[in-house]
CSV table of C-alpha atoms and ligand atoms in Angstrom, one decimal:
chain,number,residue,atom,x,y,z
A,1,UNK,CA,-24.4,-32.4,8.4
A,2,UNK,CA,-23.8,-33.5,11.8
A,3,UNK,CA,-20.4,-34.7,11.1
A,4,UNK,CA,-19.1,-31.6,9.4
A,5,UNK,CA,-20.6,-29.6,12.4
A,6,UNK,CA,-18.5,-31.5,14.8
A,7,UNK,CA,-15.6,-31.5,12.5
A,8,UNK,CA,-15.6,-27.8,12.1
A,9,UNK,CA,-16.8,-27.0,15.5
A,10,UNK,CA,-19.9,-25.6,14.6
A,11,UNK,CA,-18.8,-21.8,13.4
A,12,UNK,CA,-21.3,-19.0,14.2
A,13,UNK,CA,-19.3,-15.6,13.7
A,14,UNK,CA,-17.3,-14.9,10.2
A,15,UNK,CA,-15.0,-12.2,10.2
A,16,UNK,CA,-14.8,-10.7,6.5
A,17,UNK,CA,-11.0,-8.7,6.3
A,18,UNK,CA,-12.6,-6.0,3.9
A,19,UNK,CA,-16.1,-4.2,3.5
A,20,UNK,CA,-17.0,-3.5,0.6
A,21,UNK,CA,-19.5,-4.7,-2.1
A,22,UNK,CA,-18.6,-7.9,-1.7
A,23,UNK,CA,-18.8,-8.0,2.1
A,24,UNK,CA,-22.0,-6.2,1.8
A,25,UNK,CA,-23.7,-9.1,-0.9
A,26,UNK,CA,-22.9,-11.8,2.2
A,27,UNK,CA,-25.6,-10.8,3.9
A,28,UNK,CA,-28.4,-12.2,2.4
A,29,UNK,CA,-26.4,-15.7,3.1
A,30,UNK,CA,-25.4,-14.7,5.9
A,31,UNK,CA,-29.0,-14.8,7.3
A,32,UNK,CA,-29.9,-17.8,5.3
A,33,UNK,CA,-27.4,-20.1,7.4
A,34,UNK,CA,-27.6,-18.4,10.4
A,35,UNK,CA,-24.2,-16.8,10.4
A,36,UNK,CA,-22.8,-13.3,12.2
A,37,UNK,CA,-21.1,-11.2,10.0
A,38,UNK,CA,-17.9,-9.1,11.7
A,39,UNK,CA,-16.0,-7.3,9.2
A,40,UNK,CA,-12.9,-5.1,8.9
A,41,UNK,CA,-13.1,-2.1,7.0
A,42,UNK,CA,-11.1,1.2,7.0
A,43,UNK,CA,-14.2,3.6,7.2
A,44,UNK,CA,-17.6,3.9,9.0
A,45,UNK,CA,-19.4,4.8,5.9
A,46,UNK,CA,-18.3,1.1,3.6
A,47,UNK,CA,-21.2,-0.6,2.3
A,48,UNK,CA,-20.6,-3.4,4.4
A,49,UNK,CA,-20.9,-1.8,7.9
A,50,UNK,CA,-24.8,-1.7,7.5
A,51,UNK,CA,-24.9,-5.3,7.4
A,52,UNK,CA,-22.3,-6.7,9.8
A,53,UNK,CA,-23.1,-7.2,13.5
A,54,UNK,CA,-20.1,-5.9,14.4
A,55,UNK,CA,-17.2,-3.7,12.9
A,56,UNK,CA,-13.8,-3.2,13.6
A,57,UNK,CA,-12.6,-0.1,12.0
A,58,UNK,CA,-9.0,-0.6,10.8
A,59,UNK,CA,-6.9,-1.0,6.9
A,60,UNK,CA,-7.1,-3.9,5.1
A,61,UNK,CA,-3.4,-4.5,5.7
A,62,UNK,CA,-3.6,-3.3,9.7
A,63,UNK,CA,-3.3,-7.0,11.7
A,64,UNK,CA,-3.4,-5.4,14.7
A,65,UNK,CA,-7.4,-4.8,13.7
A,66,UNK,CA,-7.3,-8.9,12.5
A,67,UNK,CA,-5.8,-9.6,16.0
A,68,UNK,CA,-9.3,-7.9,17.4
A,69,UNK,CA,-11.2,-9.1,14.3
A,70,UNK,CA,-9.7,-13.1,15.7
A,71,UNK,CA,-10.8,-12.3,19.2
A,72,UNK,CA,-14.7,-12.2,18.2
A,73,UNK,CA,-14.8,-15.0,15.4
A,74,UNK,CA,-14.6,-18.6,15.1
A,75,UNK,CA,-13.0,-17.9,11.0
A,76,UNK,CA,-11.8,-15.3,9.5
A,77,UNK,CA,-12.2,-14.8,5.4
A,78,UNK,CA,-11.2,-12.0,2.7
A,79,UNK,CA,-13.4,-9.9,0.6
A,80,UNK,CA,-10.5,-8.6,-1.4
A,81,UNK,CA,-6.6,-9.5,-1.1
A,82,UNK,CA,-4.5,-6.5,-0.1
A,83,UNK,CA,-3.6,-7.8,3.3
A,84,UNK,CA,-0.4,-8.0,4.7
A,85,UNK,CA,0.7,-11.7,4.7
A,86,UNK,CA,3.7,-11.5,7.0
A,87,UNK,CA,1.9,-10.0,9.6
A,88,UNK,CA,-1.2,-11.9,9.2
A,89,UNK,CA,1.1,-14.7,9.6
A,90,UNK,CA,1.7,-14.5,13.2
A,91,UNK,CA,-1.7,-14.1,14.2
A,92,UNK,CA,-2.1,-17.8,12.4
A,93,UNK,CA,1.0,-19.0,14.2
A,94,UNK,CA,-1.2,-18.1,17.3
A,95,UNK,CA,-4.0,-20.6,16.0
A,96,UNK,CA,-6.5,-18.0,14.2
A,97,UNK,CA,-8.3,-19.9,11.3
A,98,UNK,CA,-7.8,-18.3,8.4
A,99,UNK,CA,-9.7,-19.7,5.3
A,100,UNK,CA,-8.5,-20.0,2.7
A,101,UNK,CA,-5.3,-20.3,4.5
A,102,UNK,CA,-2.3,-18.0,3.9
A,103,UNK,CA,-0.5,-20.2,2.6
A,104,UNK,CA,-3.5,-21.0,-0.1
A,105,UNK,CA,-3.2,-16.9,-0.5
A,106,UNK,CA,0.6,-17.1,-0.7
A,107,UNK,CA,1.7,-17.1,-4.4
A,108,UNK,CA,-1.5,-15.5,-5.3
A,109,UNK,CA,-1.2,-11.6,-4.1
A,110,UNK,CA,1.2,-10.6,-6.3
A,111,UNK,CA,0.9,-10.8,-10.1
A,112,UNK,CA,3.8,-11.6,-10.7
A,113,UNK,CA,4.1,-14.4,-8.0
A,114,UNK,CA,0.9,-16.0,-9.5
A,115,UNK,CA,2.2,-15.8,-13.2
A,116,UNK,CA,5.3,-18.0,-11.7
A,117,UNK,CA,3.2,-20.6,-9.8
A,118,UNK,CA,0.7,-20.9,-12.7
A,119,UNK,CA,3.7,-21.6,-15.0
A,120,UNK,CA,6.0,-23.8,-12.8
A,121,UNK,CA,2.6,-26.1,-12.8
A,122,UNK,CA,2.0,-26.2,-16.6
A,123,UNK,CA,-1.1,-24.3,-16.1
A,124,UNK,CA,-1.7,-22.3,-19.0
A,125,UNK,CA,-0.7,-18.3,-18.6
A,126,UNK,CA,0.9,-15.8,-21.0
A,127,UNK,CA,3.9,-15.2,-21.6
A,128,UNK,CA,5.8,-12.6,-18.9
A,129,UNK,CA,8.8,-11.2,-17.0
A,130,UNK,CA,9.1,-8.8,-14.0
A,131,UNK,CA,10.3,-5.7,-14.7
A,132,UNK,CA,13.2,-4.8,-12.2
A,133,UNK,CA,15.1,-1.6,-13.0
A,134,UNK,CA,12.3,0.0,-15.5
A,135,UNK,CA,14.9,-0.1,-18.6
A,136,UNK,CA,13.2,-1.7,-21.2
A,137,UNK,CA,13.6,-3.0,-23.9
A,138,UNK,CA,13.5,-3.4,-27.5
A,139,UNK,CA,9.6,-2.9,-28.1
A,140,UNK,CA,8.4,-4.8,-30.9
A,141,UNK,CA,5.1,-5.8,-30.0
A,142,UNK,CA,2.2,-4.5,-28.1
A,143,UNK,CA,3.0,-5.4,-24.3
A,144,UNK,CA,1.4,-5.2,-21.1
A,145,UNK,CA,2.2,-3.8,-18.0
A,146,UNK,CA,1.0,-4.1,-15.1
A,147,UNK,CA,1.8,-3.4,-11.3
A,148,UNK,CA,2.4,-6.4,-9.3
A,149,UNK,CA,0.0,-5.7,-6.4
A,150,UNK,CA,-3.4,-3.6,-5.7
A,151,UNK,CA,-5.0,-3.7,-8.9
A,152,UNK,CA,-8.5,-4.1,-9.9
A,153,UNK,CA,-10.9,-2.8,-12.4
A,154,UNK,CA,-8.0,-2.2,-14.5
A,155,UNK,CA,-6.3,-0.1,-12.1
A,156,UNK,CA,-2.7,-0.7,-12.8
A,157,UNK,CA,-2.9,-2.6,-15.8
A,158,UNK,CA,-2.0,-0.2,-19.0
A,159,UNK,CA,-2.2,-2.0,-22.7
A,160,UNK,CA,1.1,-0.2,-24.3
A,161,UNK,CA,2.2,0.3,-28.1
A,162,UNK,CA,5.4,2.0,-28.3
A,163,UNK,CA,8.5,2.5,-26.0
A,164,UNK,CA,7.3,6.4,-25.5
A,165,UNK,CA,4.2,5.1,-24.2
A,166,UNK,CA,5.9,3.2,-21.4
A,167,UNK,CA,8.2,5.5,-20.5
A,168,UNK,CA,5.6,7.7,-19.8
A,169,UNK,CA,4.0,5.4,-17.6
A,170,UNK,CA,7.0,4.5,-15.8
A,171,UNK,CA,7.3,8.2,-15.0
A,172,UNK,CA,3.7,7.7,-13.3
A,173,UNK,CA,4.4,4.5,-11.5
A,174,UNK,CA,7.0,6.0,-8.9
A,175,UNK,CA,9.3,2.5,-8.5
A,176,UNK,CA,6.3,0.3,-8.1
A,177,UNK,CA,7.4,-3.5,-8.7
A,178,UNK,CA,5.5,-4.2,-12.2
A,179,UNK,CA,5.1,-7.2,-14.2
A,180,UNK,CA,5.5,-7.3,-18.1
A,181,UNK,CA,3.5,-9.9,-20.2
A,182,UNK,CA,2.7,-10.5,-23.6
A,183,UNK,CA,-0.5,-8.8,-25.4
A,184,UNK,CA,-2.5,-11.5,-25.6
A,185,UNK,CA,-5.1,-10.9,-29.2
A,186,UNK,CA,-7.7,-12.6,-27.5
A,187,UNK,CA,-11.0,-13.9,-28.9
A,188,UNK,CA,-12.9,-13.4,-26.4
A,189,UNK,CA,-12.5,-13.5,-22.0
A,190,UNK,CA,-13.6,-16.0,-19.8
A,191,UNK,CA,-14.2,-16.3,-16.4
A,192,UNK,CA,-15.2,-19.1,-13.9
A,193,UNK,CA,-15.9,-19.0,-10.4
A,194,UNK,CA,-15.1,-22.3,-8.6
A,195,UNK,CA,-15.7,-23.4,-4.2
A,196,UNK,CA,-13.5,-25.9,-2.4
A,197,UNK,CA,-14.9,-27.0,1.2
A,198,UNK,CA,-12.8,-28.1,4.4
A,199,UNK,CA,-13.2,-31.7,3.4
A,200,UNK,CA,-11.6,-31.7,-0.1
A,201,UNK,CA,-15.2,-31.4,-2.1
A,202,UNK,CA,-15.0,-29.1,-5.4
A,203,UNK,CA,-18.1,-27.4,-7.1
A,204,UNK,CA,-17.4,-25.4,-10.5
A,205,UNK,CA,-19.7,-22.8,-12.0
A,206,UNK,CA,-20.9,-22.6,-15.6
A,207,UNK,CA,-18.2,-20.7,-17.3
A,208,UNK,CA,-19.4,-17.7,-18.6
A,209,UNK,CA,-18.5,-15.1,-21.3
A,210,UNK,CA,-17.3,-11.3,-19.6
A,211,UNK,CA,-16.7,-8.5,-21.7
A,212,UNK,CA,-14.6,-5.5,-20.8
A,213,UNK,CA,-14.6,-1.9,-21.7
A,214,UNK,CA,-11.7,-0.2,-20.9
A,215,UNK,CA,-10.1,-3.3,-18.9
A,216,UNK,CA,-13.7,-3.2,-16.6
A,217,UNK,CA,-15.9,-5.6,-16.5
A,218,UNK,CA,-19.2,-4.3,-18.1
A,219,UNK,CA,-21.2,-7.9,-19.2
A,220,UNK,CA,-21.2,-11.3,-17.7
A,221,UNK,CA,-22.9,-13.9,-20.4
A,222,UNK,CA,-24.0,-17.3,-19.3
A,223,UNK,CA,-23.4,-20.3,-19.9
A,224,UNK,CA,-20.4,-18.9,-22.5
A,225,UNK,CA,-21.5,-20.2,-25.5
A,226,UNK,CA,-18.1,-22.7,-25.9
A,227,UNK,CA,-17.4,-26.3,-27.7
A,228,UNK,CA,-17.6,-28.9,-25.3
A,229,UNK,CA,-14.2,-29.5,-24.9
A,230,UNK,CA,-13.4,-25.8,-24.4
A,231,UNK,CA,-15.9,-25.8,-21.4
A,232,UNK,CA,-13.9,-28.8,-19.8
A,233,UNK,CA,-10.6,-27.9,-20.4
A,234,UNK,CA,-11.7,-24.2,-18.1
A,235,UNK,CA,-13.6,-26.3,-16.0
A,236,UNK,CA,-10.2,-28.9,-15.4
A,237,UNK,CA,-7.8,-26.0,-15.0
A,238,UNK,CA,-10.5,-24.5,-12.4
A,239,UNK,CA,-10.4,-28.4,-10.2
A,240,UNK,CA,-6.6,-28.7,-10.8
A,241,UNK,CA,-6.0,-25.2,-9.3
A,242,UNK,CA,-8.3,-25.6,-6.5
A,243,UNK,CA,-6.8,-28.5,-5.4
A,244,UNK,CA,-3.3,-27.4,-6.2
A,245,UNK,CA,-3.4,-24.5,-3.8
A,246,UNK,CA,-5.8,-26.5,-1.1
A,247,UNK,CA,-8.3,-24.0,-1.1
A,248,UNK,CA,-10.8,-23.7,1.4
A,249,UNK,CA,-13.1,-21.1,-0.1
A,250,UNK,CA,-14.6,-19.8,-3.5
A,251,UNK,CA,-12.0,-18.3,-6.2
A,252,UNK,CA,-13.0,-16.5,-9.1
A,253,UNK,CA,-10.5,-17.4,-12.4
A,254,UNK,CA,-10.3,-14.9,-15.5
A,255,UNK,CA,-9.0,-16.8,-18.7
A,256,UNK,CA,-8.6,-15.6,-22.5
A,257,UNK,CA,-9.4,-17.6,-25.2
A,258,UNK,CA,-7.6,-16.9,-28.2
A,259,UNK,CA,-9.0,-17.3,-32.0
A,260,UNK,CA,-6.8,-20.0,-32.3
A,261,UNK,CA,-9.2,-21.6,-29.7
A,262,UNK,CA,-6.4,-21.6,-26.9
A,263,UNK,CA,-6.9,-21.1,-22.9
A,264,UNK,CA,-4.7,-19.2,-20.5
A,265,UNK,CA,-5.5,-17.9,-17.3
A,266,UNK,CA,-5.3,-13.9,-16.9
A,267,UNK,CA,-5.6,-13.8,-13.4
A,268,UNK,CA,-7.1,-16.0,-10.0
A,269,UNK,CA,-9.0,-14.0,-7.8
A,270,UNK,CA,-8.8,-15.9,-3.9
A,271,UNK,CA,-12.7,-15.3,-3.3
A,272,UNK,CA,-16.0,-13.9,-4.4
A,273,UNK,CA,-16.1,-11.8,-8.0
A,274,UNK,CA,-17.7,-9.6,-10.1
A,275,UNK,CA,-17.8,-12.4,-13.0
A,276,UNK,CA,-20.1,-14.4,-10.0
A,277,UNK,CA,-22.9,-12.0,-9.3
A,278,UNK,CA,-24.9,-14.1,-11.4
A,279,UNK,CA,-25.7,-16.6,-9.4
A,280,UNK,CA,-27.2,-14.5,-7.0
A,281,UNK,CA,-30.0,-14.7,-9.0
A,282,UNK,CA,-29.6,-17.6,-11.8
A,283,UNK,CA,-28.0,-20.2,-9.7
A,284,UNK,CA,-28.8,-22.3,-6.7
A,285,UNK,CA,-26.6,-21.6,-4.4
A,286,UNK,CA,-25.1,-17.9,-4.6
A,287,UNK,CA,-21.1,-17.3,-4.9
A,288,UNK,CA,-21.6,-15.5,-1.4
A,289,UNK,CA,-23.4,-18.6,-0.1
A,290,UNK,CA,-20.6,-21.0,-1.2
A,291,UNK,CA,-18.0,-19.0,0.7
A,292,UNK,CA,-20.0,-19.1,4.1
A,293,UNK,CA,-20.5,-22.6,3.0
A,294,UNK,CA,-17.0,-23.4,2.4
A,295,UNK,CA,-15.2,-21.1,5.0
A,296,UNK,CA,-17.7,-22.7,8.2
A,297,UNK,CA,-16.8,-26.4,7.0
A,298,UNK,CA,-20.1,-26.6,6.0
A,299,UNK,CA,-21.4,-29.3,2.8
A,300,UNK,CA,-21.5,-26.7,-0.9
A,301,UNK,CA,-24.3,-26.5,-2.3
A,302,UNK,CA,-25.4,-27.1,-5.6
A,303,UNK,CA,-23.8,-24.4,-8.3
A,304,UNK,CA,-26.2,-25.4,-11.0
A,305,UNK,CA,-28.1,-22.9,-13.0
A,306,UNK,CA,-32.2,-22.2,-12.3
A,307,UNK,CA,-32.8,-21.0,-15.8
A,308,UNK,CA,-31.6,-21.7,-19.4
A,309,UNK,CA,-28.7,-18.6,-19.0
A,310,UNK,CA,-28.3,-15.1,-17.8
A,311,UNK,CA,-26.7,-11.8,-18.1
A,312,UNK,CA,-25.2,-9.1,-15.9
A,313,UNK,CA,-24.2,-6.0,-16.2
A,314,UNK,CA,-22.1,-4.0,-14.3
A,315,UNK,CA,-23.3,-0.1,-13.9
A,316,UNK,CA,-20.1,0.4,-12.1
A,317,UNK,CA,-20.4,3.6,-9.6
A,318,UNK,CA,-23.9,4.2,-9.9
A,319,UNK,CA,-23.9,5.2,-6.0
A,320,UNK,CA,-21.4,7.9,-6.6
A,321,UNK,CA,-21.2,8.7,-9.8
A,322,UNK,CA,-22.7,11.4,-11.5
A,323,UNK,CA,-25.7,9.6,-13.7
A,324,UNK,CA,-27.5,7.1,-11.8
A,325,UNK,CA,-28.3,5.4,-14.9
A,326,UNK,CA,-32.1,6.0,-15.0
A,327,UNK,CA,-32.5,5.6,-17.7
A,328,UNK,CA,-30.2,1.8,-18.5
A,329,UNK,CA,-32.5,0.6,-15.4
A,330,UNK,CA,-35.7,1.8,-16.7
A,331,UNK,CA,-34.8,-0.7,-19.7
A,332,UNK,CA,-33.2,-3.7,-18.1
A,333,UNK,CA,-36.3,-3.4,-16.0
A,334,UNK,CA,-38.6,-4.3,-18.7
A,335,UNK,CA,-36.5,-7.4,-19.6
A,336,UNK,CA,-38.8,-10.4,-18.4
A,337,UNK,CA,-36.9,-11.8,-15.5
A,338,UNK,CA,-34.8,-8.9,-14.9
B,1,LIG,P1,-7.4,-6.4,-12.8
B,1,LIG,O1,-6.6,-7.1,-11.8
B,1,LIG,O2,-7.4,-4.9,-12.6
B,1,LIG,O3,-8.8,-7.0,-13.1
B,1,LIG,P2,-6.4,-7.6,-15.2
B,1,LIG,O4,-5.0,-8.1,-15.2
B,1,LIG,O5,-7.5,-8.7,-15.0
B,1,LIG,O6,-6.6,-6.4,-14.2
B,1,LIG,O7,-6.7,-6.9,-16.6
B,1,LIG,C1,-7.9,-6.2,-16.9
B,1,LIG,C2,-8.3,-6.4,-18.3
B,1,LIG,O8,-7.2,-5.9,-19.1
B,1,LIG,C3,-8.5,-7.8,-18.8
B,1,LIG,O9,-9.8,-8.2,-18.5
B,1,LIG,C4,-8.2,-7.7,-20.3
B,1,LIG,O10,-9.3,-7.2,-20.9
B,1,LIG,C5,-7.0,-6.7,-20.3
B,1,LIG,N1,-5.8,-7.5,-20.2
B,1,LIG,C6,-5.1,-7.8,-19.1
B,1,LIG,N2,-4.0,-8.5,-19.4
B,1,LIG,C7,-3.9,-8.7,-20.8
B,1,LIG,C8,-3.1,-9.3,-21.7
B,1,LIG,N3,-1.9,-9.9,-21.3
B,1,LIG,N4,-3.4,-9.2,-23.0
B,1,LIG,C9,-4.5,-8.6,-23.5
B,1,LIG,N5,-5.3,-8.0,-22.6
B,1,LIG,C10,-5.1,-8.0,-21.3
């Protein structure tokens, strides 16, 4: 421990570009290793603001708010990806630590980018194009399409059957760059989260099952109940792409497996994700836990499970939205170990 300290110069204060959910879930870490939390967050009232020390109100993609962000922290790290690279990029020139690094982040923000770097390294990834002037196409098949940057939950990815379905999407989409990719009939989804510290060390988690309703992630089941050698081959792809992009950090990685009992990567998230809340409370060290770890230089902890599995569920909204889902808690509640 003391030589990592020394090594990493001993960081105190985080900075977290980004503050929402999964800011706000840092803090229990947070505390546990004796870390200040600074974030960067558009609006007074993000969930995150209640737990950081400090915050610096600005956009996600504002650097001018990372330049101030830099000023009070030792690292800075990302709680979602829709930053602004270029500029971001002269604030590193300047010697602020990003981690992971922008280059780590580089081929990753845009879906289409990260389609081309998973492919040019024989990862496994579906087949896809970018769609430049909007004029397709012969539509045989079911395709997908999906806007190259800004998504999540679904937003911006639309499952489409016929040509008239497109073009009314395209009407919708206003220009935005979009990526095309095969329909992939998959089996089932898959999704592992996987940490990468400052000296090279790689932890994965157990892969779990995730289920989606209407592209959003409603159930996380673990350990995915998988053949051995389908568990290893996730677990290989999740090492070789951590070390491929030199991550410093904890990435969450979506797969499909198809009935034919084939993997290929849907999409690499560069930090914490919603197929990771588990470990909050099933694993030793939690996803939000590793990143501190990771992003301070510090030793990662064990990702081992605590019990023989566990599920989540996501009651997406249940701050805002009109049902607080009473009645779902009342019987999750009951579950022993809930
Ligand atoms: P987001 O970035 O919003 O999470 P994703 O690209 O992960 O969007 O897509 C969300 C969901 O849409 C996936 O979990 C999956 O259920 C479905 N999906 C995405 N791409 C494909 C595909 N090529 N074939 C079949 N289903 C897909």
């Amino acid at each position: 421990v003391a030589l990592c300290l020394t090594r990493s110069g001993a960081v105190k204060r985080v900075g977290v570009i980004g503050g929402g959910q999964l800011a706000w879930m840092m803090a229990d870490a947070a505390k546990k290793l004796g870390i200040e939390l600074v974030i960067q967050t558009p609006s007074q009232t993000d969930p995150a603001v209640a737990i950081a020390t400090q915050t610096i109100l600005g956009a996600i993609d504002d650097a001018d708010s990372t330049a101030d962000l830099a000023a009070i922290c030792d690292v800075i790290t990302f709680e979602n990806e829709f930053v602004d690279l270029e500029s971001l990029s002269k604030l590193e020139k300047q010697g602020v630590c990003f981690r992971p690094s922008l280059e780590t982040l580089k081929p990753l923000l845009d879906k289409y980018d990260q389609r081309c770097y998973l492919r040019d390294r024989q990862l496994p990834t579906p087949n896809f194009f970018a769609l430049e002037d909007g004029s397709l196409l012969q539509m045989t098949d079911p395709i997908v399409l999906k806007t190259r940057r800004h998504g999540y939950d679904g937003q911006g990815t639309f499952i489409l059957k016929t040509a008239e379905e497109l073009e009314a999407i395209l009407k919708t989409l206003n220009g935005q760059p979009l990526l095309v990719e095969e329909f992939v009939p998959f089996e089932r989804e898959l999704a592992v989260m996987a940490a990468r510290s400052l000296t090279g060390e790689i932890v994965v988690y157990p892969v779990v099952e995730t289920q989606q309703e209407n592209q959003v992630c409603h159930r996380v089941i673990v350990p995915a109940d998988l053949p051995t050698a389908t568990l290893l081959e996730v677990k290989t792809i999740a090492r070789t792409l951590l070390e491929s992009l030199q991550v410093v950090g904890i990435f969450g990685i979506e797969l499909f497996l198809t009935r034919e009992g084939k993997v290929l990567i849907n999409e690499v998230a560069p930090r914490t994700h919603n197929s990771g809340h588990y470990t909050i409370d099933a694993c030793v060290t939690s996803q939000f836990e590793q990143q501190i770890r990771a992003v301070c230089g510090l030793p990662l902890g064990s990702p081992a499970l605590t019990c023989d599995g566990a599920v989540m569920i996501n009651l997406l909204g249940y701050e805002h939205s009109e049902s607080d889902y009473l009645d779902k808690r009342h019987q999750l509640s009951e579950i022993p170990g809930a």
